[in-house]
């Protein structure tokens, strides 16, 4: 893998604060596919940090994680 650049990645923490992380982009020298090097606290394709997701999944009845309001369909 070779580094071909970086990109910004947004994530929301437990308090609802948004953070921006600079993620390295890597390209496979054999097949040419591009991969992103994510730290352990980010989950692919999710907007919340892994601790938020884990808290909700392990304690569904009582959690204090901020969430987007549900859309109102009329």
Short mmCIF file of C-alpha atoms in Angstrom, two decimals, residues 3-61:
data_model
loop_
_atom_site.label_atom_id
_atom_site.label_comp_id
_atom_site.label_asym_id
_atom_site.label_seq_id
_atom_site.Cartn_x
_atom_site.Cartn_y
_atom_site.Cartn_z
CA UNK A 3 -0.13 6.75 0.70
CA UNK A 4 -1.86 8.86 -1.96
CA UNK A 5 -3.28 11.61 0.20
CA UNK A 6 -5.72 12.38 2.97
CA UNK A 7 -9.38 13.22 3.42
CA UNK A 8 -11.47 14.67 6.21
CA UNK A 9 -13.83 12.41 8.13
CA UNK A 10 -16.51 13.73 10.52
CA UNK A 11 -17.64 11.93 13.68
CA UNK A 12 -20.00 12.77 16.54
CA UNK A 13 -19.02 12.01 20.14
CA UNK A 14 -21.14 11.25 23.25
CA UNK A 15 -21.84 14.92 23.96
CA UNK A 16 -23.07 15.56 20.42
CA UNK A 17 -19.98 17.53 19.45
CA UNK A 18 -18.77 17.03 15.88
CA UNK A 19 -15.09 16.34 15.27
CA UNK A 20 -13.15 16.30 12.01
CA UNK A 21 -10.29 13.83 11.57
CA UNK A 22 -7.74 13.74 8.79
CA UNK A 23 -7.70 10.15 7.44
CA UNK A 24 -4.94 8.75 5.23
CA UNK A 25 -5.91 7.36 1.81
CA UNK A 26 -3.96 4.28 0.75
CA UNK A 27 -3.79 2.66 -2.68
CA UNK A 28 -2.98 -1.02 -3.25
CA UNK A 29 0.03 -1.25 -5.53
CA UNK A 30 -1.22 -4.55 -7.02
CA UNK A 31 -4.91 -3.93 -7.77
CA UNK A 32 -5.14 -0.13 -7.50
CA UNK A 33 -8.06 -0.10 -5.01
CA UNK A 34 -8.21 2.79 -2.55
CA UNK A 35 -8.58 2.19 1.20
CA UNK A 36 -8.93 4.58 4.13
CA UNK A 37 -6.91 4.03 7.31
CA UNK A 38 -9.46 4.42 10.12
CA UNK A 39 -8.52 4.61 13.80
CA UNK A 40 -10.22 2.18 16.21
CA UNK A 41 -12.76 4.75 17.42
CA UNK A 42 -14.30 5.23 13.95
CA UNK A 43 -16.68 2.74 12.36
CA UNK A 44 -16.86 2.49 8.56
CA UNK A 45 -19.94 4.22 7.08
CA UNK A 46 -21.19 5.46 10.49
CA UNK A 47 -21.42 9.07 11.73
CA UNK A 48 -20.97 8.33 15.44
CA UNK A 49 -17.82 7.20 17.25
CA UNK A 50 -17.64 3.52 18.17
CA UNK A 51 -18.17 4.24 21.91
CA UNK A 52 -21.57 5.81 21.12
CA UNK A 53 -22.68 2.87 19.01
CA UNK A 54 -21.48 0.38 21.62
CA UNK A 55 -23.31 2.21 24.43
CA UNK A 56 -26.61 2.15 22.57
CA UNK A 57 -26.30 -1.52 21.61
CA UNK A 58 -25.35 -2.74 25.11
CA UNK A 59 -27.86 -0.64 27.06
CA UNK A 60 -30.89 -0.05 24.85
CA UNK A 61 -33.26 1.07 27.61
#
